[in-house]
Coordinates of N, CA and C in Angstrom, one line a residue:
M453 N 23.5 -47.2 71.3 CA 22.1 -47.1 70.2 C 21.4 -46.1 71.4
S454 N 20.5 -45.2 70.9 CA 19.6 -45.1 71.5 C 18.1 -45.6 71.8
T455 N 18.0 -45.5 73.1 CA 16.6 -46.1 73.7 C 15.3 -45.4 73.3
E456 N 16.0 -44.1 73.3 CA 14.7 -43.3 73.4 C 13.6 -43.3 72.1
P457 N 12.3 -43.5 72.6 CA 11.3 -43.5 71.5 C 11.7 -42.8 70.0
I458 N 11.4 -43.4 68.7 CA 12.0 -42.7 67.5 C 11.2 -41.6 67.3
E459 N 9.9 -41.6 67.9 CA 9.0 -40.2 67.7 C 9.7 -38.8 68.1
S460 N 10.1 -39.2 69.2 CA 10.9 -38.6 70.4 C 11.9 -38.0 69.6
L461 N 12.9 -38.6 69.3 CA 14.0 -38.5 68.4 C 13.9 -37.3 67.4
I462 N 12.5 -38.1 66.4 CA 12.4 -37.2 64.8 C 11.6 -36.1 65.8
K463 N 10.9 -35.4 67.2 CA 10.6 -34.4 67.2 C 11.5 -33.1 67.5
K464 N 12.6 -33.9 68.3 CA 13.7 -33.0 68.9 C 14.8 -33.0 67.4
L465 N 14.8 -33.6 66.7 CA 15.6 -32.9 65.4 C 14.9 -32.0 64.4
S466 N 13.6 -32.4 64.5 CA 13.3 -31.6 63.2 C 11.4 -31.4 64.2
P467 N 11.7 -30.1 65.2 CA 10.5 -30.0 66.3 C 9.2 -29.0 65.2
L468 N 9.6 -28.7 63.9 CA 8.5 -27.8 63.2 C 7.6 -29.6 62.5
M469 N 8.1 -30.5 62.6 CA 7.2 -31.6 61.6 C 6.3 -31.6 62.5
E470 N 5.1 -32.0 61.8 CA 3.6 -32.1 62.0 C 4.1 -34.0 62.3
E471 N 3.5 -34.1 63.5 CA 3.3 -35.7 63.7 C 2.4 -36.5 63.1
E472 N 1.3 -35.6 62.4 CA 0.3 -36.3 61.8 C 0.8 -36.7 60.0
S473 N 1.9 -36.3 60.0 CA 2.5 -35.8 58.1 C 3.0 -37.7 57.6
E474 N 3.0 -37.8 56.8 CA 3.2 -39.1 56.0 C 4.7 -38.6 56.0
I475 N 5.5 -37.9 56.1 CA 7.1 -38.0 55.9 C 7.4 -38.7 57.7
F476 N 6.7 -37.8 58.8 CA 6.6 -38.5 60.2 C 6.6 -39.6 60.4
R477 N 5.5 -40.2 59.9 CA 5.0 -41.5 59.7 C 6.0 -42.5 59.2
E478 N 6.3 -42.0 58.1 CA 7.0 -43.3 57.5 C 8.6 -43.2 57.9
L479 N 8.9 -42.2 58.8 CA 10.5 -41.9 59.1 C 10.3 -43.3 60.5
A480 N 9.2 -43.0 61.3 CA 8.8 -43.6 62.6 C 8.9 -45.4 62.2
V481 N 7.9 -45.6 60.7 CA 8.2 -47.1 60.7 C 9.7 -47.3 60.1
F482 N 10.5 -46.6 59.7 CA 11.4 -47.1 58.9 C 12.5 -47.0 60.2
F483 N 12.4 -46.3 61.2 CA 13.6 -46.4 62.5 C 13.1 -47.4 63.3
G484 N 11.8 -47.8 63.1 CA 10.8 -48.4 64.2 C 11.5 -49.7 64.5
R485 N 11.2 -50.9 65.4 CA 12.1 -51.8 66.0 C 11.6 -53.3 65.3
A486 N 10.3 -52.9 64.5 CA 9.8 -54.0 63.5 C 10.6 -54.6 62.3
S487 N 11.7 -53.4 62.2 CA 12.3 -53.6 60.7 C 13.5 -54.9 61.2
K488 N 13.7 -55.8 59.7 CA 14.4 -57.5 60.0 C 15.8 -56.6 59.7
I489 N 16.3 -55.8 59.5 CA 17.8 -55.3 59.6 C 18.0 -53.5 60.5
Q490 N 18.5 -54.0 61.6 CA 18.8 -52.6 62.8 C 19.3 -51.7 62.0
T491 N 18.4 -50.5 61.9 CA 18.8 -49.2 61.0 C 19.0 -48.5 62.2
D492 N 20.4 -47.7 61.8 CA 21.3 -46.8 62.5 C 20.5 -45.4 63.0
R493 N 20.3 -45.2 64.2 CA 19.7 -43.8 64.0 C 20.3 -42.8 64.0
S494 N 21.5 -42.1 63.9 CA 22.0 -41.4 63.6 C 22.5 -41.1 61.9
E495 N 21.4 -41.9 61.3 CA 21.4 -41.8 60.1 C 20.2 -40.9 59.5
L496 N 19.2 -40.8 60.9 CA 18.2 -39.7 60.9 C 18.4 -38.5 60.9
S497 N 19.8 -38.1 62.0 CA 19.8 -36.9 62.0 C 20.4 -36.1 60.8
K498 N 21.3 -37.1 59.9 CA 21.7 -36.5 58.6 C 20.7 -36.5 58.0
F499 N 19.5 -37.1 57.4 CA 18.5 -36.7 57.0 C 17.8 -35.9 57.0
L500 N 17.4 -35.5 58.6 CA 16.4 -34.2 58.9 C 17.1 -33.2 58.8
G501 N 18.3 -32.9 58.1 CA 19.5 -31.6 58.2 C 18.7 -30.1 58.0
R502 N 19.4 -29.3 57.8 CA 18.8 -27.9 57.9 C 18.1 -27.8 56.2
K503 N 17.1 -27.0 55.9 CA 16.4 -26.7 54.6 C 16.2 -27.6 53.5
R504 N 15.0 -28.4 54.0 CA 15.3 -30.1 53.6 C 13.9 -29.8 53.1
L505 N 13.3 -30.5 52.1 CA 11.9 -30.7 51.7 C 11.7 -32.4 51.2
Y506 N 10.8 -32.5 51.9 CA 10.5 -34.3 52.0 C 9.4 -34.8 50.8
Q507 N 9.5 -35.9 50.5 CA 8.9 -36.6 49.7 C 8.7 -38.2 50.3
V508 N 7.9 -38.6 50.3 CA 7.3 -40.3 50.1 C 6.8 -40.6 48.8
L509 N 7.5 -41.8 48.2 CA 7.1 -42.4 47.4 C 6.7 -43.9 47.6
R510 N 5.4 -44.3 47.0 CA 5.2 -46.0 47.0 C 4.9 -46.7 46.0
F511 N 5.2 -47.7 46.2 CA 5.5 -48.2 44.7 C 4.7 -50.0 45.1
T512 N 4.3 -50.3 44.2 CA 4.3 -52.0 44.3 C 4.2 -52.6 43.0
G513 N 4.6 -53.9 43.1 CA 5.0 -55.0 41.9 C 4.8 -56.2 42.1
K514 N 5.0 -56.9 41.2 CA 5.8 -58.5 41.0 C 6.7 -58.5 41.7
S515 N 7.9 -57.8 42.0 CA 9.3 -58.1 42.7 C 9.8 -56.9 43.4
F516 N 10.3 -57.0 43.7 CA 11.0 -55.6 44.6 C 12.0 -54.9 43.4
K517 N 12.4 -55.3 42.4 CA 13.1 -55.2 41.3 C 12.2 -54.4 40.3
D518 N 10.8 -54.6 40.6 CA 10.2 -54.0 39.8 C 9.7 -53.0 40.0
C519 N 9.9 -52.8 41.6 CA 9.4 -51.3 42.4 C 10.4 -50.8 41.8
V520 N 12.1 -51.0 42.3 CA 12.8 -50.3 42.0 C 13.0 -49.7 40.4
Y521 N 12.6 -50.5 39.4 CA 12.3 -50.3 38.4 C 11.4 -48.4 38.1
Q522 N 10.4 -49.0 39.0 CA 9.3 -48.1 38.6 C 9.8 -47.1 39.9
L523 N 10.7 -47.0 40.6 CA 11.3 -45.5 41.3 C 12.2 -45.0 40.3
V524 N 12.8 -45.4 39.6 CA 14.1 -44.9 38.6 C 13.1 -44.6 37.2
D525 N 12.3 -45.0 36.7 CA 11.7 -44.7 35.5 C 11.0 -43.7 35.8
D526 N 9.9 -43.9 36.7 CA 8.9 -43.0 37.0 C 9.2 -41.7 38.0
H527 N 10.4 -41.4 38.3 CA 10.8 -40.3 39.3 C 12.0 -40.3 38.9
P528 N 12.7 -39.6 37.9 CA 13.9 -39.6 38.0 C 14.2 -38.2 39.0
E529 N 13.5 -37.4 39.4 CA 14.1 -36.5 40.3 C 14.6 -37.0 41.7
S530 N 13.8 -38.6 41.8 CA 14.8 -39.1 43.0 C 16.4 -38.8 43.1
M531 N 16.8 -39.1 41.9 CA 18.4 -39.4 41.4 C 19.1 -37.5 42.4
E532 N 18.4 -36.5 42.1 CA 18.6 -35.7 42.7 C 18.3 -35.3 44.1
A533 N 18.2 -36.5 44.8 CA 18.0 -36.3 46.3 C 19.1 -36.0 47.4
L534 N 19.0 -35.7 48.4 CA 20.1 -35.5 49.3 C 20.4 -36.8 50.3
G535 N 19.4 -37.5 50.4 CA 19.2 -38.4 51.1 C 18.6 -39.6 50.4
M536 N 18.6 -40.7 50.9 CA 17.2 -41.8 50.3 C 17.4 -42.6 51.4
L537 N 15.7 -43.0 52.0 CA 15.8 -43.9 53.0 C 14.7 -44.7 52.5
R538 N 14.8 -46.0 52.5 CA 13.8 -47.1 51.2 C 13.5 -48.4 52.1
Y539 N 12.4 -48.6 52.6 CA 12.0 -50.1 52.7 C 11.1 -50.8 51.9
Y540 N 11.3 -52.2 52.0 CA 10.9 -53.1 51.1 C 9.9 -54.0 52.4
T541 N 8.3 -54.2 52.0 CA 8.0 -55.2 52.7 C 7.5 -56.0 51.9
S542 N 7.8 -57.4 52.3 CA 7.3 -58.8 51.5 C 5.8 -59.3 51.6
P543 N 5.6 -59.8 50.6 CA 4.2 -59.8 50.3 C 4.2 -61.2 51.2
K544 N 4.6 -61.5 51.7 CA 4.3 -62.3 52.7 C 5.1 -62.5 54.3
K545 N 5.0 -63.4 55.0 CA 5.4 -63.7 56.3 C 7.2 -63.7 55.9
K546 N 7.7 -64.2 55.3 CA 8.8 -65.0 55.1 C 9.4 -64.2 54.2
I547 N 10.2 -63.0 54.1 CA 11.3 -62.2 53.4 C 11.9 -62.8 52.4
D548 N 11.9 -62.7 51.1 CA 13.2 -63.5 50.0 C 13.9 -62.6 50.3
W549 N 15.1 -62.7 50.5 CA 16.2 -61.6 50.9 C 17.0 -61.7 49.6
E550 N 16.7 -62.8 48.6 CA 17.5 -62.6 47.5 C 16.6 -61.8 46.7
Q551 N 15.7 -61.9 46.6 CA 15.2 -60.8 45.9 C 15.2 -59.1 45.9
I552 N 15.6 -59.2 47.3 CA 16.0 -57.6 47.9 C 17.2 -57.5 47.3
E553 N 17.9 -57.9 47.1 CA 19.5 -58.0 47.0 C 19.2 -57.6 44.9
H554 N 18.6 -58.8 44.6 CA 18.3 -58.4 43.5 C 17.9 -57.0 43.0
A555 N 17.3 -56.7 43.9 CA 16.8 -54.9 43.8 C 17.6 -54.0 43.9
E556 N 18.4 -54.1 45.1 CA 19.7 -52.7 45.2 C 20.7 -53.3 43.9
I557 N 21.2 -54.4 44.1 CA 21.9 -54.4 42.4 C 21.2 -54.0 41.5
A558 N 19.8 -53.9 41.0 CA 19.1 -52.8 39.8 C 19.4 -51.9 40.2
L559 N 19.1 -51.0 41.5 CA 19.2 -50.1 41.8 C 20.8 -49.6 41.9
G560 N 21.5 -50.1 42.0 CA 23.1 -49.8 41.7 C 23.6 -49.7 41.0
K561 N 23.1 -50.2 39.5 CA 23.4 -50.3 38.2 C 22.9 -49.0 37.6
E562 N 21.6 -48.8 37.7 CA 21.2 -47.7 37.5 C 21.6 -46.4 38.0
L563 N 22.2 -46.4 39.3 CA 22.7 -45.3 39.2 C 24.0 -44.9 38.9
T564 N 24.8 -45.7 38.5 CA 26.2 -45.7 38.1 C 25.9 -44.7 36.8
T565 N 24.7 -45.0 36.0 CA 24.6 -44.2 34.7 C 24.5 -42.7 35.2
N566 N 24.1 -42.3 36.6 CA 23.4 -41.2 37.3 C 24.3 -40.4 38.0
A567 N 24.6 -39.5 38.4 CA 25.1 -38.8 39.0 C 24.6 -38.9 40.8
Y568 N 24.9 -39.3 41.8 CA 24.2 -39.2 43.0 C 24.8 -39.2 44.2
G569 N 24.4 -38.7 45.4 CA 25.6 -38.5 46.4 C 24.2 -38.6 47.7
W570 N 23.8 -39.4 47.5 CA 22.5 -39.4 48.6 C 23.5 -39.9 50.4
M571 N 22.7 -38.9 51.0 CA 23.7 -39.1 52.8 C 22.2 -38.7 53.4
P572 N 21.7 -39.9 54.1 CA 22.1 -41.2 54.0 C 21.0 -41.5 52.7
D573 N 21.9 -43.2 52.9 CA 21.7 -43.9 51.7 C 21.3 -45.4 52.5
A574 N 19.8 -45.4 52.9 CA 20.1 -46.9 53.6 C 18.8 -47.8 53.5
W575 N 18.8 -48.6 53.8 CA 17.3 -49.6 53.6 C 16.9 -50.7 54.4
T576 N 15.7 -51.4 54.0 CA 15.6 -51.9 55.5 C 14.6 -53.0 54.7
A577 N 14.0 -53.9 55.7 CA 12.8 -54.4 55.4 C 11.8 -55.1 56.5
F578 N 10.5 -55.6 56.0 CA 9.5 -55.6 56.8 C 9.3 -57.0 56.4
E579 N 8.7 -58.0 57.1 CA 7.6 -59.0 56.7 C 6.3 -58.6 56.8
G580 N 5.9 -59.2 55.9 CA 4.0 -58.9 55.3 C 3.5 -59.7 56.0
E581 N 2.3 -59.1 56.0 CA 1.4 -60.1 57.3 C 0.5 -61.0 57.1
S582 N 1.1 -61.5 56.1 CA 0.0 -62.9 55.4 C 1.0 -64.0 55.0
D583 N 0.8 -65.2 54.8 CA 1.5 -66.5 54.1 C 1.0 -66.4 52.9
E584 N -0.2 -65.6 52.3 CA -0.7 -66.2 51.0 C 0.1 -65.6 50.0
E585 N -0.1 -66.0 48.8 CA 0.9 -65.5 47.9 C 0.1 -64.8 46.7
G586 N 0.6 -63.8 45.9 CA -0.6 -62.9 45.5 C -0.7 -61.5 45.7
N587 N 0.3 -61.2 47.3 CA 0.3 -60.2 47.8 C 1.6 -59.4 46.6
P588 N 1.0 -58.1 46.6 CA 2.3 -57.5 45.9 C 3.5 -57.2 46.7
H589 N 4.6 -57.1 46.2 CA 6.0 -56.8 46.9 C 5.5 -55.0 46.8
E590 N 6.2 -54.3 48.2 CA 6.2 -53.3 48.0 C 7.4 -52.5 48.3
L591 N 7.5 -51.0 47.9 CA 8.8 -50.3 48.4 C 8.7 -48.9 48.5
V592 N 8.7 -48.5 49.9 CA 8.3 -47.2 50.2 C 9.4 -46.5 50.2
A593 N 10.2 -45.2 49.4 CA 11.4 -44.2 49.4 C 10.7 -43.5 50.1
I594 N 11.8 -43.0 51.0 CA 11.8 -41.5 51.9 C 12.7 -40.8 51.3
L595 N 12.2 -39.5 50.7 CA 13.8 -38.7 49.8 C 13.4 -37.3 50.3
A596 N 14.8 -36.8 50.6 CA 14.8 -35.8 51.5 C 16.0 -35.0 50.2
F597 N 15.3 -33.9 50.0 CA 16.0 -32.6 48.7 C 16.2 -31.5 49.7
D598 N 17.3 -30.6 48.4 CA 18.0 -29.2 49.7 C 16.4 -28.3 48.7
Y599 N 16.1 -27.2 49.6 CA 15.1 -26.5 48.9 C 15.9 -25.1 48.9
G600 N 17.4 -25.2 49.3 CA 17.9 -23.7 48.6 C 17.9 -22.7 50.0
D601 N 17.9 -21.6 49.8 CA 18.1 -20.7 50.3 C 16.7 -19.8 50.4

């Protein structure tokens, strides 16, 4: 595993990407050290391929599964993506892994009815900053699309 700072690696792989851009910031979060599941940095080079357009989608809901359904129902274009990286942020300091599993299963069931071939297709999770109930569950999806010739 590379010990190079993720921001430097993003700049090396995509030198024209603006450091102030939303996609740059979200990639730095996704591959950052605070995630509860170690992310594979080799996925970054697959994601930042040539001739790509990027989109960041954010969802909040009563559950992670609710966020996944918003992604599928409100953004059918996401099924056309070349790659998708997504992360879940818990509404409190302790992550409910079972809820994330239910969300990923729901996403998988939705995808069986649609042709997709995301490369990469990866997810991770972050703990929230509060122990209070009532904060929304969050899902951030980072998508890469082919913009052609």
